[in-house]
mmCIF file of C-alpha atoms in Angstrom:
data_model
loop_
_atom_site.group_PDB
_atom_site.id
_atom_site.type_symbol
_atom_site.label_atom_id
_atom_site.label_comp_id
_atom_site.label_asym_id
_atom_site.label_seq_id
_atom_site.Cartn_x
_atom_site.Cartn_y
_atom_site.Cartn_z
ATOM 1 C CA UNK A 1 16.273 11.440 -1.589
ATOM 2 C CA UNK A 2 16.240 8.220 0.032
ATOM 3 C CA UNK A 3 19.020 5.529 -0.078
ATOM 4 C CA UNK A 4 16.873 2.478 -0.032
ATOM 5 C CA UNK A 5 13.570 1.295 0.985
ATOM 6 C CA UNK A 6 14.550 0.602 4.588
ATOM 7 C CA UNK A 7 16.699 3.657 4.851
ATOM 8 C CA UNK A 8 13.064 5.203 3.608
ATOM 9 C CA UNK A 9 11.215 3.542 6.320
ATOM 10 C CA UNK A 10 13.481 4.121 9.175
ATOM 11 C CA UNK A 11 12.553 8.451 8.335
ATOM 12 C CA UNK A 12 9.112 7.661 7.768
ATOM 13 C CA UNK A 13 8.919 5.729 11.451
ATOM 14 C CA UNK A 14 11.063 9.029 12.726
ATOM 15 C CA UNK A 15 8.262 11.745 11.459
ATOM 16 C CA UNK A 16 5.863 9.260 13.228
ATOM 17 C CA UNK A 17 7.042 9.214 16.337
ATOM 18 C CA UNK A 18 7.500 13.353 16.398
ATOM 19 C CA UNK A 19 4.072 13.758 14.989
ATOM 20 C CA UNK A 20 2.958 11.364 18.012
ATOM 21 C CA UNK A 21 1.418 8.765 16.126
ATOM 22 C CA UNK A 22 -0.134 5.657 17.736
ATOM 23 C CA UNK A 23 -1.282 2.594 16.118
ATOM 24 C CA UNK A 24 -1.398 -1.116 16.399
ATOM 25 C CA UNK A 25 -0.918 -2.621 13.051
ATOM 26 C CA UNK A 26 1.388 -2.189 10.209
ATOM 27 C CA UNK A 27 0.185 -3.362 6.926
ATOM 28 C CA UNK A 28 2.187 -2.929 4.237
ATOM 29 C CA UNK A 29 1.526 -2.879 0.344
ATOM 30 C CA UNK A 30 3.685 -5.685 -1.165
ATOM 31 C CA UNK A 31 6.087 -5.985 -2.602
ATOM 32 C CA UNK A 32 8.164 -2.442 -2.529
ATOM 33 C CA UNK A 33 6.069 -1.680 0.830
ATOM 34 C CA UNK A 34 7.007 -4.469 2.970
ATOM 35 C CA UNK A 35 11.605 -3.340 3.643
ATOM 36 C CA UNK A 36 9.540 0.070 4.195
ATOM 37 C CA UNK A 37 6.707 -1.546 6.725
ATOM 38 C CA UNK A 38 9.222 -3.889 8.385
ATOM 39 C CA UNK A 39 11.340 -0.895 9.105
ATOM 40 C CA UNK A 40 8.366 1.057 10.428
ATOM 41 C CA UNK A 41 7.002 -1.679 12.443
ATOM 42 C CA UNK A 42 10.550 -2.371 14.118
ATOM 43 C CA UNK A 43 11.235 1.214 15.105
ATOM 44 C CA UNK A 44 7.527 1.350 16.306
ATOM 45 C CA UNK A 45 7.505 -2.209 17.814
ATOM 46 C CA UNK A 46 4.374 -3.254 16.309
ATOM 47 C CA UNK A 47 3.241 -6.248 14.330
ATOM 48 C CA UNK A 48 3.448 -6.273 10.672
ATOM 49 C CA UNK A 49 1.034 -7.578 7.926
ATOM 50 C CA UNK A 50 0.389 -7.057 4.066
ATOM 51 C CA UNK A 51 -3.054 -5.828 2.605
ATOM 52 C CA UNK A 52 -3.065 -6.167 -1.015
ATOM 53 C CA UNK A 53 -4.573 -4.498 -4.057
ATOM 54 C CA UNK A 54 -4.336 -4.642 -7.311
ATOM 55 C CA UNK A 55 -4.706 -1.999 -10.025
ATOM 56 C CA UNK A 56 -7.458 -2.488 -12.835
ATOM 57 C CA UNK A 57 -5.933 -1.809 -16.357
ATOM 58 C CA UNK A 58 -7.356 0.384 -18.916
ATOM 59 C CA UNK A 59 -8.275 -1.951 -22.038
ATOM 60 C CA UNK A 60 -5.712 -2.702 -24.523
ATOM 61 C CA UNK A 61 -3.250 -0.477 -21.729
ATOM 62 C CA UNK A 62 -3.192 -2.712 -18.485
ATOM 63 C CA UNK A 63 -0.346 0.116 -17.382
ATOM 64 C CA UNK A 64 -3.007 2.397 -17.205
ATOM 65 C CA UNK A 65 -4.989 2.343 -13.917
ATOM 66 C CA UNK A 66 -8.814 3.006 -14.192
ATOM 67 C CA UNK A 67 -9.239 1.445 -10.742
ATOM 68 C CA UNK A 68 -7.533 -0.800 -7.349
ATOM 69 C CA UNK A 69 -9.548 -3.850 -6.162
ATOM 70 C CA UNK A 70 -8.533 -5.435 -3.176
ATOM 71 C CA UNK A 71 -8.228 -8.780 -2.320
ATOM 72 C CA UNK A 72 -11.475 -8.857 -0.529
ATOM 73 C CA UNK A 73 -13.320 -7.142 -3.323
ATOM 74 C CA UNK A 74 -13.341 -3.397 -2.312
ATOM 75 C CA UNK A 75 -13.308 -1.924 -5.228
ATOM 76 C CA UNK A 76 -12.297 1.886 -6.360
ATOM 77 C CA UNK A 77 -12.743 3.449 -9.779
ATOM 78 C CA UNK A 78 -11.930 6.510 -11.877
ATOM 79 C CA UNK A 79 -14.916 7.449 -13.065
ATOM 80 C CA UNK A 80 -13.553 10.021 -15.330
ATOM 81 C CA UNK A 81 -10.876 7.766 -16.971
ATOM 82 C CA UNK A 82 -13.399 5.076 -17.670
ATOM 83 C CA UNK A 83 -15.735 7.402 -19.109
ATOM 84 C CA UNK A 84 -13.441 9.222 -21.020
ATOM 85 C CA UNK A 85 -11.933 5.577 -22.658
ATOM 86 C CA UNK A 86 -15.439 4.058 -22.984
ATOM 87 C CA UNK A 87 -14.526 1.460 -20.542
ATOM 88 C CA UNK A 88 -17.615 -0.586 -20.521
ATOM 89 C CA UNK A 89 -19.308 -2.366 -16.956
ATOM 90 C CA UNK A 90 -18.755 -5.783 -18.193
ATOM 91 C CA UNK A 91 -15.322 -5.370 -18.597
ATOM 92 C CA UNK A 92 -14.684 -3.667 -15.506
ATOM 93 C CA UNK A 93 -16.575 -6.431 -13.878
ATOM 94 C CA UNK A 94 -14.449 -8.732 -15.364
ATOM 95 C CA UNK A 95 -11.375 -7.206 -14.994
ATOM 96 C CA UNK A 96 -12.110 -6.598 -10.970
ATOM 97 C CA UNK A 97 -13.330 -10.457 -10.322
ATOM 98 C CA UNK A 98 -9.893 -11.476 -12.143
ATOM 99 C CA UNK A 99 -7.690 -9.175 -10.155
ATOM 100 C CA UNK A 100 -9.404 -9.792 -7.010
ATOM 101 C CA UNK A 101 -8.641 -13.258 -7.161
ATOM 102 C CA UNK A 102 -5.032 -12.426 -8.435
ATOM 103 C CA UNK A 103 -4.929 -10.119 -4.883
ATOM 104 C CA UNK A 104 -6.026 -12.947 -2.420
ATOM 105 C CA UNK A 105 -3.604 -15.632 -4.214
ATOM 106 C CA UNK A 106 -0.683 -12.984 -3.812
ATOM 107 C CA UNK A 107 -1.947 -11.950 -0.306
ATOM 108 C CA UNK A 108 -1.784 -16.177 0.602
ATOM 109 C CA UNK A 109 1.568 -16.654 -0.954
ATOM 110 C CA UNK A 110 3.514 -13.806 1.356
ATOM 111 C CA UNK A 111 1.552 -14.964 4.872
ATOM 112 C CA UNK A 112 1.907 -18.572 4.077
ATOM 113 C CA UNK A 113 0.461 -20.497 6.695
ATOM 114 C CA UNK A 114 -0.040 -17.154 9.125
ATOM 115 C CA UNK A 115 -4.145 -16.212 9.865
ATOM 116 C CA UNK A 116 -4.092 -12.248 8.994
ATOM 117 C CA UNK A 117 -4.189 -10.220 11.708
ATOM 118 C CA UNK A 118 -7.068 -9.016 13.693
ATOM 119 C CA UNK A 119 -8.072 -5.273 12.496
ATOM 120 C CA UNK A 120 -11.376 -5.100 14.572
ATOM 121 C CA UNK A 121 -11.350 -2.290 16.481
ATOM 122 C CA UNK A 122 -7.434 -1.057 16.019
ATOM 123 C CA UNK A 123 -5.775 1.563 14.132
ATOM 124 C CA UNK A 124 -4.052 0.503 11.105
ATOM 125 C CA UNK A 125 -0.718 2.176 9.504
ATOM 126 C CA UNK A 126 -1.477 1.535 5.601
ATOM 127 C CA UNK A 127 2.488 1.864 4.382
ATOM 128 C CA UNK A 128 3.792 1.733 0.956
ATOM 129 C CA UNK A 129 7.305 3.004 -0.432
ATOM 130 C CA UNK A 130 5.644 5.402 -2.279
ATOM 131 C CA UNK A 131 2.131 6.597 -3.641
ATOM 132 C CA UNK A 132 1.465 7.726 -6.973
ATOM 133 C CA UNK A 133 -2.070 7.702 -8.726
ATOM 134 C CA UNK A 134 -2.501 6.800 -4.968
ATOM 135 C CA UNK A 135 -5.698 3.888 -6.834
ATOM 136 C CA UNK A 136 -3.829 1.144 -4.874
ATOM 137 C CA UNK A 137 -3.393 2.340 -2.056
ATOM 138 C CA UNK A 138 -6.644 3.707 -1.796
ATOM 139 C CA UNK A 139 -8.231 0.376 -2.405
ATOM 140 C CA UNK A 140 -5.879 -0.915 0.444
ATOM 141 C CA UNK A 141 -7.266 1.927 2.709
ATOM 142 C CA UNK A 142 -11.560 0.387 1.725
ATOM 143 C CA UNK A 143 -9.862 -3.043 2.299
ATOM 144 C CA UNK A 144 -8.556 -2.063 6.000
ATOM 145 C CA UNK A 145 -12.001 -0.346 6.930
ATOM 146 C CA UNK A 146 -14.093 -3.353 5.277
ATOM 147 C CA UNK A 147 -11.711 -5.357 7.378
ATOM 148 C CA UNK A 148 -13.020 -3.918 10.903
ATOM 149 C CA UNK A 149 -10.441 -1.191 11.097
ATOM 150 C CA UNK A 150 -11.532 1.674 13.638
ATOM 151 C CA UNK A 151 -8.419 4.354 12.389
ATOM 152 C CA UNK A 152 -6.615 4.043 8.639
ATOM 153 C CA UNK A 153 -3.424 5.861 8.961
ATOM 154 C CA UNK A 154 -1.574 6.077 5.395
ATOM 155 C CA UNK A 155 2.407 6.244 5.491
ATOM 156 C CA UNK A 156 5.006 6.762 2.807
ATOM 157 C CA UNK A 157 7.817 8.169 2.792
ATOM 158 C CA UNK A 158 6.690 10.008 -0.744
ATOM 159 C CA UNK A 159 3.882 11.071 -2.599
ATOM 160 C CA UNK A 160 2.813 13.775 -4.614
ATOM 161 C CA UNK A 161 0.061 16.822 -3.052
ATOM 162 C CA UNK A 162 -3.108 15.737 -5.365
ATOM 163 C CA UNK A 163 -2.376 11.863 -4.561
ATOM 164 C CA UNK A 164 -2.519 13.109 -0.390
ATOM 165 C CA UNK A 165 -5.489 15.359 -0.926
ATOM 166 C CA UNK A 166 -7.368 12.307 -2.518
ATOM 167 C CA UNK A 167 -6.476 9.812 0.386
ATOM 168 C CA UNK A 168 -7.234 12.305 3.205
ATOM 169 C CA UNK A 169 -11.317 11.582 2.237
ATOM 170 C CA UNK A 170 -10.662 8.547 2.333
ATOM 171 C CA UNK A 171 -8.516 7.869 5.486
ATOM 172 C CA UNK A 172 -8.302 9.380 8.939
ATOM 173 C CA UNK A 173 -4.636 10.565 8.371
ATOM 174 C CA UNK A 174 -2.022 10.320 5.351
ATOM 175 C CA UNK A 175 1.886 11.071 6.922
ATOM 176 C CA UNK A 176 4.475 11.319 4.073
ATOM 177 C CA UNK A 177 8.262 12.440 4.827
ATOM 178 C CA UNK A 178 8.006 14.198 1.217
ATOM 179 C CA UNK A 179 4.867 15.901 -0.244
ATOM 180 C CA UNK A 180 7.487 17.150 -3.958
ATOM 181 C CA UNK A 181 5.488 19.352 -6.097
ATOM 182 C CA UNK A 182 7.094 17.709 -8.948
ATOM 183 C CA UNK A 183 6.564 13.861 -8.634
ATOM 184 C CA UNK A 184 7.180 11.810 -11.977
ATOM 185 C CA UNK A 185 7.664 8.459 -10.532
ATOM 186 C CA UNK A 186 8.479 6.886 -7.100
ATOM 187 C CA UNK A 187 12.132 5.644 -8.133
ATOM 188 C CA UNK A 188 13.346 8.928 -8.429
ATOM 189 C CA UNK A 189 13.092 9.459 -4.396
ATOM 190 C CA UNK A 190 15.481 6.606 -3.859
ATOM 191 C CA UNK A 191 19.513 6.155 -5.088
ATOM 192 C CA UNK A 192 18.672 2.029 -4.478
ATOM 193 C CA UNK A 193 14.853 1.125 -5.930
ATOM 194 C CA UNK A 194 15.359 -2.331 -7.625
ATOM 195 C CA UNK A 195 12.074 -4.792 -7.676
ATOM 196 C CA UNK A 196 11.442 -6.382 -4.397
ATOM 197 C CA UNK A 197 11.666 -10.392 -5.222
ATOM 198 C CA UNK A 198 8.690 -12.314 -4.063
ATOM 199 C CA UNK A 199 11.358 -14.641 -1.817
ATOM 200 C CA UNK A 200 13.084 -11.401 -0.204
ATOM 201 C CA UNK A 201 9.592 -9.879 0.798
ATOM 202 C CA UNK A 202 8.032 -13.248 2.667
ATOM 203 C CA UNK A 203 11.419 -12.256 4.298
ATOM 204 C CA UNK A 204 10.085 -9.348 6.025
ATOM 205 C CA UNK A 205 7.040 -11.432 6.748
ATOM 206 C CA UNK A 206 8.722 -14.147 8.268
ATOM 207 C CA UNK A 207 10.557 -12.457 10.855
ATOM 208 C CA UNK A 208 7.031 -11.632 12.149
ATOM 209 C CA UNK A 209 7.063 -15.201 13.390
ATOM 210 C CA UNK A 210 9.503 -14.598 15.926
ATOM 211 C CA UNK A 211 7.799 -11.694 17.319
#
């Protein structure tokens, strides 16, 4: 159990460092992953950034994720879901050009006037405040490569066994404080887990610019 996000982020930065961990970017997954990334890039002095996905909602369920698209287009799906709900290619196509877009607007409004950093070559920490389906974050992880990333490292300070297995073929590492058996949601790992406002996570963001 976790008191907040940062409180979160400050453990997740600890197991890290023991594990010997070495990177040169954080990105975190806005909003609930940037108190978590700021933490984890202060205790690890590196440079924070945001790489954003967004999920692609079943039809008539937009709760239900059948898919992530980033906001440069990289795109994962459940293949199984959308069989299994008839989910046709149109829509999907649809659905992943609209959130796409919806990803690079939200991605511009947190960095503001700030280029995004330069992933050529470097290794990457991809850090949320928590992985579930893990379809985000995954299409975070395709973003980061697509990006020029050599290394994707995922970091949370929770997510459930089946989520890790499917993000460890994907990225070169996934590093969780808590791996519970029995997950249900996110928000019951931490005593504090309101929503992140949009003006309190440019926040995190901003005090990149005195770096």
């Amino acid at each position: 159990m976790f008191t907040d996000r940062t409180e979160g982020g400050r453990q997740l930065a600890e197991v890290l460092e023991s594990r010997g961990v070495e990177a040169d970017i954080v990105l975190a997954i806005p909003r609930g992953g940037l108190p978590v990334g700021r933490a984890v890039a202060d205790a690890l002095d590196l440079p924070l950034d945001v790489v954003v996905a967004r999920k692609l909602g079943a039809p008539g369920n937009p709760e239900l994720a059948v898919g992530a698209v980033g906001a440069d287009g990289a795109t994962w799906i459940n293949d199984d879901l959308v069989a299994s709900l008839g989910v046709t290619e149109g829509y999907l196509d649809d659905e992943r050009e609209r959130q796409a877009e919806a990803a690079r607007e939200k991605a511009a409004r947190y960095r503001g006037d700030r280029p995004p950093l330069d992933l050529r070559g470097k290794t990457a920490l991809v850090v949320d405040d928590g992985i579930a389906t893990g379809a985000t974050t995954l299409a975070c992880v395709r973003t980061t490569y697509a990006a020029g990333a050599d290394r994707v490292i995922v970091a949370a300070p929770v997510a459930p066994p089946d989520s890790v297995e499917m993000l460890e073929r994907e990225a070169d590492d996934v590093i969780c404080v808590e791996t519970p058996a029995y997950f249900g949601a996110v928000g019951r790992f931490y005593r504090e887990f309101g929503q992140v406002p949009d003006e309190e996570a440019v926040q995190y963001l901003d005090r990149e610019r005195g770096r």
